[in-house]
Amino acid sequence: MSGLRAMRTVMATFDESRLAKVGMRYTDWLPGGSADAPTDVLLCSAGPTLEDCSCTHKFSIVEAVKYTCKPADVEQTEQCCQQFMKPVQEHPCAGYLFNRDPDVNTIGTFVLKRCGLPPVKPFKARCSKHADGETYPTPFTFPVLNSTQCGAISAGIGACVAGIGGNYPQAVDCCVNLEKFSQGGCVCSNCDATCGMMVDQAKSLCGGYQIENKSSCPAPPAPVYTNTTEACAAKYVTFLTQIGKYNAGKELSAGIAMCATAVALDVTDKCHCLGAATGVSVTMIASINGKCAAKGGTTYAGLAECVAPSSLTATCTPLFADYGPKCTAAAAARVTGVDVVSTATACCAAAVPFGSSNCSCASPPLGTMDSFYQVATGCAALGVTVPVPACVTAQIQTCGVNAAEMSTKCTAAVAAPTDLVAGAACCTAAQPVGAANCPCMLPDNVDNTLKLTFGTIATRCNGVGVAALAVNIPSCVATLMPSPVPATPTTPAPTQLYQIPRDSNVAVTEVQALAIIKGWEKAWLDAIPAKAATYTHIDVAYIAGRSLEDTIKEASQGAYALIAVGYVLVVSYIALFFMFSSTNGACGVNGSAPGVASGVAAALVIMLATLSALGISGLLVSAGVLFTALTLQVVPFLALGLGINDYFVMANYVAAAVAAAAEGDTATDVLIRAMKLAGGSITLSSVTNLAAFLLGAITPIPAIRNFSIQVAMTVICNYAVALLVYPSLLYFDIKRHLAGGRDCFVLPIKTQQPAEERSPSSISSAGGLARVVLSSLPLRMLVLAAYAGFFAFCASGISRVKLGLDLQDVVPDDDYLHAYATRTINNYGTYGVYVVTEGVAFESTMEEQRALEHAFASTVPSVDVLEQSVNYARYYTENTEGMYSSGLVCSSELDLYRDKWKEDLDLCGVNLGGVDPNGYRNCAKTCLAHKIQSYAGAANSNSKRCVFAAMKNNSTQYTCKCPYRAIVKPANFTAGFPTFLRSGIRGSVSNALLTLAPGSATTIGSSRSLYYVNDVFDVEAKVAHIKAAREVIAKSALVKDKGANVFAFDYSLYALNEQYVNIEETTMFALGMSLIAAFFCMLVFILHPGTCLIVTALIALVEVELYGLIAWSGLKLNAVVMVNLIMSMGIAVEFLSHIARAFMLARGTRSERAAHAVNTLGLATVNGTLTTFLGILPIAFSYYTYFVNYFFLQYVLILAVCLLQGVVVLPVVLSLVGPDAVDLAGYMEEEEEKRISTGGKSPVAKVVGTAI
């Protein structure tokens, strides 16, 4: 853990619809097993028989993990296979467990296959095997075959020798025939020793087949002998067999059996006393007993005396009457310390004749051998020799052998304290030692180590509480053991080892489910900060499903204070501009038009127009145009800045018309004259802006698309106000002016000068600098050179533009989401991606579904192929194979499909715990474990079999590939679906990944497959993944041949990065379309295609510059930036088209006309820039840096670049290559006549602003 930099924990919940469908799951935890009760691998109490299998209810897959088993179809360790799965397979309750728990059934089935072990025996099999080798749901009982029939089948068993030795086809035939041989009862009835040995060898190879060997046959009835001689003769034959078996392998168990029989022949039955009729070799018995005694650390005194049991009993009974009481008194005296010597002497005197007469060998016994042996040992210490009978010596020899066996087994148990099987073996080995009171007879040291060790073993075995494992504790041991602690009045409960979950469902509505989920997430979010604050060495960053929603909701509330500030700034600028305009050479203008009042009224009308646009947008909510954070954070400012400019354009032309008005002109005349020019300009700017915003709606990002549509609504409303409301306001202002009225918003600082008193120098000199520059060719070249440098700088940023918009760029720096986003992007690049499939017959396209899953995981960049995919197809297949192995699904109900995941998987490349996993025997064993594919039956053709073959570069090594998987036939595909979806973890997961067809509980409507995409940190890698994923899906057979609708999706990787897949192409396309639209819009009003081409080319340069500035300003290309670039097209048109139009209407040389255009509209363009800047200025103070960077900053760049292009670059270019002037249908003549009649008044005497 020292190298761990970061880690993530994911907690998933259902959505409200799914939670309402399945209900709330409530879990009670019930007491389970205890640490004080040893259990076996299935958590059942250890014992020889298990009639009640309810103990397996406590079992969970976690138990397998303890033995290093992996709950997946992957390689398994030797410990898993031998110490866990093999005992499970042999457990009498395994079938019950597999039948009850579908997860255990599924996982257990493929782990057993990987271990090369047979499937568990079905508990309640639904299917029965028929003579053709297939299973059917109809009962069938194999008839018991006679010897002739067994002989006919056994002819094929000869293939076993070749099959085991190295011929795989023969091995298949061997397994098939042996299974038939076994099921027909031939193993038990017609199988000699050679046959039995062959069955034993083949059984370990044919892991997938149900083969019973002779050890599983019913035990033969005990032989009935007519006399003792016949019994001894039979036992001696067994004895000779045991000698041969021991000599062959020198196995300890075989040696113990041999020694036990030797003692029985010698001591118990005294067969050597019966003569030659038994065939018993006295020498053989003596030799073996001598070796057994030496092995056990004792001495062998020779054959037992041949004394008739009846005379022995008659002789010894009176002797025992003397010996017993005296030695009992001696034992009591040793405890009390009274008369020890005298009682001991009397005991020894009585023991001598008792021992000399072999009374310890009497039957029934007189006393115990160990008590007599203790007396004899004690008497020897007193100098009295008590003869020890041969039966006692033989018992000591047997005790030595048994004690050695116990030591071996119990040492192994101590080394593996959690291995319950080893513990049971220890207890079993200790039982004969305790039953014969061996610790009291075997040599021990002064510390009584042997006795105390045995006492410890016996105490632990007895503590298990299982009668079958109980061990007798002799009195000589019991007296040495520490006294037990007295029981307290209340015995403490055993240590709790685990708990058992019991689930129940509570029905909830969808509304309740949503409230539960939201409430849980809120409680979690509220609790996390306090908990995280308690950690001193780790930083905790967190996010919940509602986090983004909460952030967006908060941002969507709008910065109302900032909106108010923006409107106040714009209104203040309007009032100050019209109040302190220098046109009339005065500090205040009392009677000029337009005045302050109409300007302030226009600003208020724009506010109402913005509200109207938002109201119209609200009506479009039902059509999917939803309000977002952009709606209230940006739209009000942008609408105000753009809307007020239409008023400036109109006010500019009204001021010119008022200045040129002749005596007798009415307000209507003046307004009409102004609207002839203003209407075209306003329409041009509105149409171009509307086109730009609507083109912005082509983005695939809903929030940006909605924003573009909502701004387009403000353009429409502003245009309607410009046509219907502004003229009315200006009409009354003109009328006031012509009547000599006073503007109520202007202080009477100085009255208006008469016209005749104003000198030409009082006319605006804004174009003075322009005339100087535009009349000098070197200065114009210098301007173009400087612009070329600026353009080169901007263009150099194009190659540096990066794609993306990270979460930390959107949320505020002090928000908890920012910390989470920063840590996530620095540490993780893993995403869970779903591939959704719909519109296909799922029951007949399993092969195509799995092929797509494999192609997606193995060929799409960054997909984790090792984790494969989590999906219903995988789990339903595994469930089907488990059900087949458990006899719950029949082979006649199955089809086999080719699974791409298994095509190249060498099953023999798995270490099964033995040496040489790819050697013939191990590999053949692995292959044969996949029974349904290992031979050709009715359910599968020869082409659907495992491929077993030698490696190309090594003929002694083999591979096994089993690419075919079992699935139920289409007619029954969904028949078991409701049960599958309700059972086990795999069913629950599949249920979450499926939607069923409306009104159906079995027909699949759509499915999802979950993949993990790793190490995709930058947008370029994400885009490459998305493109490759779509290509793989489009080329899949599921889509091309079966007509399925398939798509990949997730929120973080796909939804947020969808915009970048084609964003560069989309941006270029949209800008190109905008240029074309702008060209034709301008052509109507600029009136010359050449000038339109010049303006269009300069607008294109504006877009190049703005694109390059994305990188230099630290921004990234995303949907917001794309929309801003498209919208900048409309702003650029406004900046350039009005000056271009003025140039085309002016008279004189190119330089004079260019200077006139700047003099006419240059200051107005700057004014328009300032109003838009003031409109968006409050965004700079937004709590969300996202709005500051991607709206305020980028709009400032747009305004600056467009202002440079319109006021500086365009006039210079027009002065060099501009077309000739255009006479606008009588307008020029009319204005010229009015100019002459009014004494040289300029038709454009007042400049107030222009639209942008």
GROMACS .gro file of N, CA, C and O in nm, residues 987-1074:
model
  352
  987GLY      N    1  -2.821  -1.293  -1.205
  987GLY     CA    2  -2.956  -1.260  -1.249
  987GLY      C    3  -2.990  -1.116  -1.220
  987GLY      O    4  -3.050  -1.046  -1.304
  988SER      N    5  -2.952  -1.066  -1.101
  988SER     CA    6  -2.980  -0.927  -1.066
  988SER      C    7  -2.906  -0.831  -1.158
  988SER      O    8  -2.962  -0.730  -1.202
  989VAL      N    9  -2.779  -0.862  -1.186
  989VAL     CA   10  -2.702  -0.776  -1.276
  989VAL      C   11  -2.762  -0.778  -1.415
  989VAL      O   12  -2.777  -0.674  -1.481
  990SER      N   13  -2.799  -0.895  -1.462
  990SER     CA   14  -2.861  -0.906  -1.595
  990SER      C   15  -2.992  -0.828  -1.600
  990SER      O   16  -3.023  -0.762  -1.699
  991ASN      N   17  -3.068  -0.836  -1.492
  991ASN     CA   18  -3.194  -0.764  -1.485
  991ASN      C   19  -3.171  -0.614  -1.498
  991ASN      O   20  -3.248  -0.541  -1.562
  992ALA      N   21  -3.062  -0.565  -1.436
  992ALA     CA   22  -3.030  -0.423  -1.445
  992ALA      C   23  -2.982  -0.383  -1.583
  992ALA      O   24  -2.990  -0.265  -1.620
  993LEU      N   25  -2.932  -0.479  -1.659
  993LEU     CA   26  -2.877  -0.449  -1.792
  993LEU      C   27  -2.975  -0.478  -1.904
  993LEU      O   28  -2.937  -0.468  -2.021
  994LEU      N   29  -3.098  -0.514  -1.869
  994LEU     CA   30  -3.199  -0.549  -1.970
  994LEU      C   31  -3.323  -0.463  -1.955
  994LEU      O   32  -3.354  -0.413  -1.846
  995THR      N   33  -3.392  -0.447  -2.064
  995THR     CA   34  -3.531  -0.400  -2.059
  995THR      C   35  -3.615  -0.501  -2.135
  995THR      O   36  -3.576  -0.544  -2.245
  996LEU      N   37  -3.723  -0.542  -2.074
  996LEU     CA   38  -3.811  -0.639  -2.139
  996LEU      C   39  -3.912  -0.566  -2.226
  996LEU      O   40  -3.946  -0.450  -2.203
  997ALA      N   41  -3.959  -0.635  -2.326
  997ALA     CA   42  -4.058  -0.577  -2.417
  997ALA      C   43  -4.184  -0.541  -2.340
  997ALA      O   44  -4.219  -0.609  -2.242
  998PRO      N   45  -4.252  -0.433  -2.377
  998PRO     CA   46  -4.373  -0.393  -2.305
  998PRO      C   47  -4.475  -0.507  -2.296
  998PRO      O   48  -4.504  -0.574  -2.395
  999GLY      N   49  -4.522  -0.529  -2.176
  999GLY     CA   50  -4.622  -0.632  -2.155
  999GLY      C   51  -4.570  -0.773  -2.152
  999GLY      O   52  -4.648  -0.868  -2.147
 1000SER      N   53  -4.438  -0.791  -2.154
 1000SER     CA   54  -4.381  -0.926  -2.155
 1000SER      C   55  -4.283  -0.941  -2.039
 1000SER      O   56  -4.212  -0.848  -2.004
 1001ALA      N   57  -4.284  -1.060  -1.981
 1001ALA     CA   58  -4.190  -1.089  -1.873
 1001ALA      C   59  -4.073  -1.173  -1.923
 1001ALA      O   60  -3.984  -1.207  -1.845
 1002THR      N   61  -4.074  -1.208  -2.051
 1002THR     CA   62  -3.971  -1.299  -2.103
 1002THR      C   63  -3.902  -1.248  -2.228
 1002THR      O   64  -3.791  -1.291  -2.257
 1003THR      N   65  -3.961  -1.159  -2.304
 1003THR     CA   66  -3.903  -1.113  -2.430
 1003THR      C   67  -3.814  -0.993  -2.406
 1003THR      O   68  -3.858  -0.893  -2.348
 1004ILE      N   69  -3.691  -1.002  -2.454
 1004ILE     CA   70  -3.595  -0.893  -2.433
 1004ILE      C   71  -3.622  -0.781  -2.532
 1004ILE      O   72  -3.631  -0.804  -2.653
 1005GLY      N   73  -3.633  -0.659  -2.481
 1005GLY     CA   74  -3.651  -0.543  -2.567
 1005GLY      C   75  -3.518  -0.480  -2.606
 1005GLY      O   76  -3.495  -0.445  -2.721
 1006SER      N   77  -3.429  -0.465  -2.509
 1006SER     CA   78  -3.296  -0.411  -2.533
 1006SER      C   79  -3.202  -0.461  -2.425
 1006SER      O   80  -3.245  -0.503  -2.317
 1007SER      N   81  -3.073  -0.456  -2.456
 1007SER     CA   82  -2.973  -0.502  -2.359
 1007SER      C   83  -2.855  -0.407  -2.359
 1007SER      O   84  -2.831  -0.335  -2.456
 1008ARG      N   85  -2.783  -0.408  -2.248
 1008ARG     CA   86  -2.662  -0.328  -2.236
 1008ARG      C   87  -2.545  -0.418  -2.197
 1008ARG      O   88  -2.562  -0.511  -2.119
 1009SER      N   89  -2.429  -0.387  -2.254
 1009SER     CA   90  -2.306  -0.456  -2.217
 1009SER      C   91  -2.210  -0.353  -2.160
 1009SER      O   92  -2.186  -0.250  -2.222
 1010LEU      N   93  -2.157  -0.381  -2.042
 1010LEU     CA   94  -2.068  -0.287  -1.973
 1010LEU      C   95  -1.923  -0.323  -2.000
 1010LEU      O   96  -1.881  -0.437  -1.980
 1011TYR      N   97  -1.846  -0.223  -2.045
 1011TYR     CA   98  -1.703  -0.237  -2.067
 1011TYR      C   99  -1.629  -0.131  -1.985
 1011TYR      O  100  -1.687  -0.027  -1.951
 1012TYR      N  101  -1.503  -0.158  -1.958
 1012TYR     CA  102  -1.419  -0.060  -1.891
 1012TYR      C  103  -1.313  -0.010  -1.988
 1012TYR      O  104  -1.240  -0.089  -2.048
 1013VAL      N  105  -1.310   0.122  -2.003
 1013VAL     CA  106  -1.214   0.188  -2.092
 1013VAL      C  107  -1.109   0.254  -2.003
 1013VAL      O  108  -1.142   0.336  -1.918
 1014ASN      N  109  -0.983   0.218  -2.023
 1014ASN     CA  110  -0.876   0.261  -1.935
 1014ASN      C  111  -0.780   0.358  -2.002
 1014ASN      O  112  -0.759   0.353  -2.124
 1015ASP      N  113  -0.723   0.445  -1.921
 1015ASP     CA  114  -0.610   0.530  -1.960
 1015ASP      C  115  -0.641   0.618  -2.081
 1015ASP      O  116  -0.562   0.628  -2.175
 1016VAL      N  117  -0.757   0.682  -2.079
 1016VAL     CA  118  -0.788   0.782  -2.180
 1016VAL      C  119  -0.797   0.916  -2.108
 1016VAL      O  120  -0.902   0.954  -2.056
 1017PHE      N  121  -0.686   0.989  -2.105
 1017PHE     CA  122  -0.679   1.112  -2.029
 1017PHE      C  123  -0.707   1.235  -2.115
 1017PHE      O  124  -0.770   1.329  -2.068
 1018ASP      N  125  -0.659   1.239  -2.238
 1018ASP     CA  126  -0.679   1.358  -2.320
 1018ASP      C  127  -0.794   1.335  -2.417
 1018ASP      O  128  -0.834   1.222  -2.446
 1019VAL      N  129  -0.845   1.446  -2.469
 1019VAL     CA  130  -0.962   1.441  -2.556
 1019VAL      C  131  -0.931   1.367  -2.686
 1019VAL      O  132  -1.016   1.297  -2.740
 1020GLU      N  133  -0.809   1.383  -2.735
 1020GLU     CA  134  -0.773   1.315  -2.859
 1020GLU      C  135  -0.786   1.164  -2.845
 1020GLU      O  136  -0.838   1.096  -2.936
 1021ALA      N  137  -0.742   1.109  -2.731
 1021ALA     CA  138  -0.756   0.965  -2.708
 1021ALA      C  139  -0.902   0.926  -2.694
 1021ALA      O  140  -0.945   0.819  -2.740
 1022LYS      N  141  -0.981   1.010  -2.632
 1022LYS     CA  142  -1.123   0.982  -2.617
 1022LYS      C  143  -1.193   0.981  -2.752
 1022LYS      O  144  -1.276   0.894  -2.780
 1023VAL      N  145  -1.159   1.078  -2.836
 1023VAL     CA  146  -1.221   1.084  -2.969
 1023VAL      C  147  -1.180   0.962  -3.052
 1023VAL      O  148  -1.263   0.904  -3.123
 1024ALA      N  149  -1.052   0.923  -3.042
 1024ALA     CA  150  -1.007   0.805  -3.117
 1024ALA      C  151  -1.084   0.682  -3.073
 1024ALA      O  152  -1.123   0.598  -3.156
 1025HIS      N  153  -1.108   0.670  -2.942
 1025HIS     CA  154  -1.186   0.555  -2.892
 1025HIS      C  155  -1.329   0.558  -2.946
 1025HIS      O  156  -1.381   0.456  -2.992
 1026ILE      N  157  -1.393   0.673  -2.941
 1026ILE     CA  158  -1.533   0.684  -2.984
 1026ILE      C  159  -1.546   0.649  -3.133
 1026ILE      O  160  -1.635   0.574  -3.174
 1027LYS      N  161  -1.456   0.701  -3.213
 1027LYS     CA  162  -1.461   0.673  -3.357
 1027LYS      C  163  -1.441   0.524  -3.385
 1027LYS      O  164  -1.512   0.464  -3.467
 1028ALA      N  165  -1.341   0.465  -3.317
 1028ALA     CA  166  -1.315   0.322  -3.338
 1028ALA      C  167  -1.432   0.238  -3.291
 1028ALA      O  168  -1.468   0.137  -3.355
 1029ALA      N  169  -1.493   0.276  -3.181
 1029ALA     CA  170  -1.608   0.201  -3.129
 1029ALA      C  171  -1.722   0.201  -3.230
 1029ALA      O  172  -1.785   0.098  -3.255
 1030ARG      N  173  -1.749   0.314  -3.287
 1030ARG     CA  174  -1.860   0.323  -3.383
 1030ARG      C  175  -1.829   0.245  -3.511
 1030ARG      O  176  -1.918   0.186  -3.572
 1031GLU      N  177  -1.703   0.244  -3.550
 1031GLU     CA  178  -1.666   0.167  -3.668
 1031GLU      C  179  -1.683   0.018  -3.645
 1031GLU      O  180  -1.735  -0.054  -3.730
 1032VAL      N  181  -1.639  -0.029  -3.527
 1032VAL     CA  182  -1.653  -0.172  -3.495
 1032VAL      C  183  -1.800  -0.212  -3.490
 1032VAL      O  184  -1.839  -0.317  -3.542
 1033ILE      N  185  -1.881  -0.129  -3.429
 1033ILE     CA  186  -2.024  -0.159  -3.420
 1033ILE      C  187  -2.087  -0.164  -3.559
 1033ILE      O  188  -2.164  -0.255  -3.592
 1034ALA      N  189  -2.052  -0.067  -3.643
 1034ALA     CA  190  -2.112  -0.060  -3.777
 1034ALA      C  191  -2.073  -0.181  -3.862
 1034ALA      O  192  -2.153  -0.226  -3.946
 1035LYS      N  193  -1.954  -0.236  -3.841
 1035LYS     CA  194  -1.907  -0.349  -3.922
 1035LYS      C  195  -1.948  -0.484  -3.865
 1035LYS      O  196  -1.921  -0.588  -3.926
 1036SER      N  197  -2.009  -0.488  -3.747
 1036SER     CA  198  -2.042  -0.615  -3.683
 1036SER      C  199  -2.155  -0.686  -3.757
 1036SER      O  200  -2.241  -0.623  -3.819
 1037ALA      N  201  -2.153  -0.818  -3.750
 1037ALA     CA  202  -2.259  -0.898  -3.814
 1037ALA      C  203  -2.394  -0.872  -3.748
 1037ALA      O  204  -2.498  -0.883  -3.813
 1038LEU      N  205  -2.393  -0.838  -3.622
 1038LEU     CA  206  -2.518  -0.810  -3.552
 1038LEU      C  207  -2.590  -0.691  -3.615
 1038LEU      O  208  -2.713  -0.689  -3.622
 1039VAL      N  209  -2.514  -0.594  -3.662
 1039VAL     CA  210  -2.573  -0.476  -3.725
 1039VAL      C  211  -2.591  -0.498  -3.873
 1039VAL      O  212  -2.700  -0.473  -3.928
 1040LYS      N  213  -2.487  -0.545  -3.942
 1040LYS     CA  214  -2.493  -0.559  -4.087
 1040LYS      C  215  -2.588  -0.668  -4.133
 1040LYS      O  216  -2.664  -0.650  -4.228
 1041ASP      N  217  -2.583  -0.785  -4.066
 1041ASP     CA  218  -2.660  -0.899  -4.114
 1041ASP      C  219  -2.793  -0.917  -4.041
 1041ASP      O  220  -2.890  -0.965  -4.100
 1042LYS      N  221  -2.796  -0.880  -3.913
 1042LYS     CA  222  -2.917  -0.904  -3.834
 1042LYS      C  223  -3.001  -0.778  -3.815
 1042LYS      O  224  -3.112  -0.786  -3.761
 1043GLY      N  225  -2.949  -0.663  -3.857
 1043GLY     CA  226  -3.029  -0.540  -3.853
 1043GLY      C  227  -3.049  -0.480  -3.716
 1043GLY      O  228  -3.143  -0.404  -3.694
 1044ALA      N  229  -2.961  -0.511  -3.622
 1044ALA     CA  230  -2.976  -0.457  -3.487
 1044ALA      C  231  -2.938  -0.310  -3.484
 1044ALA      O  232  -2.856  -0.263  -3.562
 1045ASN      N  233  -2.999  -0.238  -3.392
 1045ASN     CA  234  -2.962  -0.100  -3.364
 1045ASN      C  235  -2.870  -0.103  -3.242
 1045ASN      O  236  -2.913  -0.137  -3.132
 1046VAL      N  237  -2.743  -0.070  -3.263
 1046VAL     CA  238  -2.643  -0.081  -3.157
 1046VAL      C  239  -2.569   0.051  -3.147
 1046VAL      O  240  -2.530   0.110  -3.248
 1047PHE      N  241  -2.548   0.097  -3.026
 1047PHE     CA  242  -2.469   0.218  -3.004
 1047PHE      C  243  -2.401   0.211  -2.868
 1047PHE      O  244  -2.449   0.142  -2.776
 1048ALA      N  245  -2.288   0.280  -2.858
 1048ALA     CA  246  -2.213   0.286  -2.733
 1048ALA      C  247  -2.241   0.419  -2.665
 1048ALA      O  248  -2.257   0.522  -2.731
 1049PHE      N  249  -2.244   0.416  -2.531
 1049PHE     CA  250  -2.277   0.541  -2.459
 1049PHE      C  251  -2.230   0.534  -2.315
 1049PHE      O  252  -2.228   0.428  -2.252
 1050ASP      N  253  -2.186   0.649  -2.266
 1050ASP     CA  254  -2.180   0.677  -2.123
 1050ASP      C  255  -2.173   0.829  -2.110
 1050ASP      O  256  -2.150   0.900  -2.209
 1051TYR      N  257  -2.194   0.880  -1.992
 1051TYR     CA  258  -2.203   1.025  -1.977
 1051TYR      C  259  -2.067   1.091  -1.985
 1051TYR      O  260  -2.046   1.184  -2.063
 1052SER      N  261  -1.971   1.040  -1.906
 1052SER     CA  262  -1.843   1.109  -1.894
 1052SER      C  263  -1.758   1.099  -2.020
 1052SER      O  264  -1.693   1.196  -2.059
 1053LEU      N  265  -1.757   0.983  -2.084
 1053LEU     CA  266  -1.669   0.964  -2.200
 1053LEU      C  267  -1.739   1.000  -2.330
 1053LEU      O  268  -1.683   1.073  -2.413
 1054TYR      N  269  -1.861   0.952  -2.349
 1054TYR     CA  270  -1.928   0.972  -2.477
 1054TYR      C  271  -2.007   1.103  -2.481
 1054TYR      O  272  -1.991   1.184  -2.573
 1055ALA      N  273  -2.095   1.124  -2.383
 1055ALA     CA  274  -2.183   1.242  -2.388
 1055ALA      C  275  -2.101   1.371  -2.384
 1055ALA      O  276  -2.128   1.465  -2.461
 1056LEU      N  277  -2.003   1.377  -2.295
 1056LEU     CA  278  -1.925   1.499  -2.283
 1056LEU      C  279  -1.825   1.517  -2.397
 1056LEU      O  280  -1.780   1.629  -2.423
 1057ASN      N  281  -1.789   1.410  -2.465
 1057ASN     CA  282  -1.690   1.420  -2.571
 1057ASN      C  283  -1.748   1.397  -2.710
 1057ASN      O  284  -1.673   1.400  -2.808
 1058GLU      N  285  -1.878   1.375  -2.717
 1058GLU     CA  286  -1.944   1.360  -2.846
 1058GLU      C  287  -1.918   1.481  -2.934
 1058GLU      O  288  -1.899   1.468  -3.056
 1059GLN      N  289  -1.919   1.599  -2.873
 1059GLN     CA  290  -1.902   1.722  -2.949
 1059GLN      C  291  -1.768   1.729  -3.021
 1059GLN      O  292  -1.754   1.801  -3.120
 1060TYR      N  293  -1.669   1.652  -2.971
 1060TYR     CA  294  -1.535   1.664  -3.028
 1060TYR      C  295  -1.509   1.567  -3.143
 1060TYR      O  296  -1.407   1.578  -3.209
 1061VAL      N  297  -1.601   1.473  -3.164
 1061VAL     CA  298  -1.578   1.373  -3.268
 1061VAL      C  299  -1.563   1.438  -3.404
 1061VAL      O  300  -1.472   1.408  -3.481
 1062ASN      N  301  -1.653   1.531  -3.433
 1062ASN     CA  302  -1.647   1.600  -3.563
 1062ASN      C  303  -1.650   1.751  -3.545
 1062ASN      O  304  -1.694   1.824  -3.633
 1063ILE      N  305  -1.602   1.800  -3.429
 1063ILE     CA  306  -1.619   1.942  -3.400
 1063ILE      C  307  -1.539   2.030  -3.495
 1063ILE      O  308  -1.585   2.137  -3.535
 1064GLU      N  309  -1.419   1.984  -3.533
 1064GLU     CA  310  -1.339   2.067  -3.623
 1064GLU      C  311  -1.406   2.076  -3.761
 1064GLU      O  312  -1.417   2.186  -3.819
 1065GLU      N  313  -1.453   1.962  -3.812
 1065GLU     CA  314  -1.521   1.963  -3.941
 1065GLU      C  315  -1.652   2.042  -3.932
 1065GLU      O  316  -1.686   2.119  -4.023
 1066THR      N  317  -1.725   2.021  -3.820
 1066THR     CA  318  -1.852   2.093  -3.803
 1066THR      C  319  -1.828   2.243  -3.795
 1066THR      O  320  -1.905   2.323  -3.852
 1067THR      N  321  -1.725   2.283  -3.723
 1067THR     CA  322  -1.694   2.426  -3.711
 1067THR      C  323  -1.661   2.485  -3.847
 1067THR      O  324  -1.712   2.593  -3.884
 1068MET      N  325  -1.576   2.416  -3.922
 1068MET     CA  326  -1.540   2.467  -4.054
 1068MET      C  327  -1.662   2.475  -4.146
 1068MET      O  328  -1.680   2.572  -4.220
 1069PHE      N  329  -1.747   2.372  -4.137
 1069PHE     CA  330  -1.867   2.373  -4.221
 1069PHE      C  331  -1.960   2.488  -4.184
 1069PHE      O  332  -2.011   2.560  -4.271
 1070ALA      N  333  -1.980   2.505  -4.053
 1070ALA     CA  334  -2.071   2.611  -4.009
 1070ALA      C  335  -2.017   2.749  -4.044
 1070ALA      O  336  -2.092   2.838  -4.088
 1071LEU      N  337  -1.886   2.769  -4.027
 1071LEU     CA  338  -1.828   2.899  -4.063
 1071LEU      C  339  -1.837   2.922  -4.214
 1071LEU      O  340  -1.862   3.035  -4.259
 1072GLY      N  341  -1.814   2.817  -4.289
 1072GLY     CA  342  -1.827   2.832  -4.434
 1072GLY      C  343  -1.968   2.867  -4.477
 1072GLY      O  344  -1.989   2.956  -4.561
 1073MET      N  345  -2.066   2.799  -4.418
 1073MET     CA  346  -2.205   2.831  -4.449
 1073MET      C  347  -2.240   2.972  -4.404
 1073MET      O  348  -2.314   3.045  -4.472
 1074SER      N  349  -2.184   3.014  -4.291
 1074SER     CA  350  -2.209   3.149  -4.242
 1074SER      C  351  -2.151   3.252  -4.338
 1074SER      O  352  -2.211   3.358  -4.363
   0.00000   0.00000   0.00000
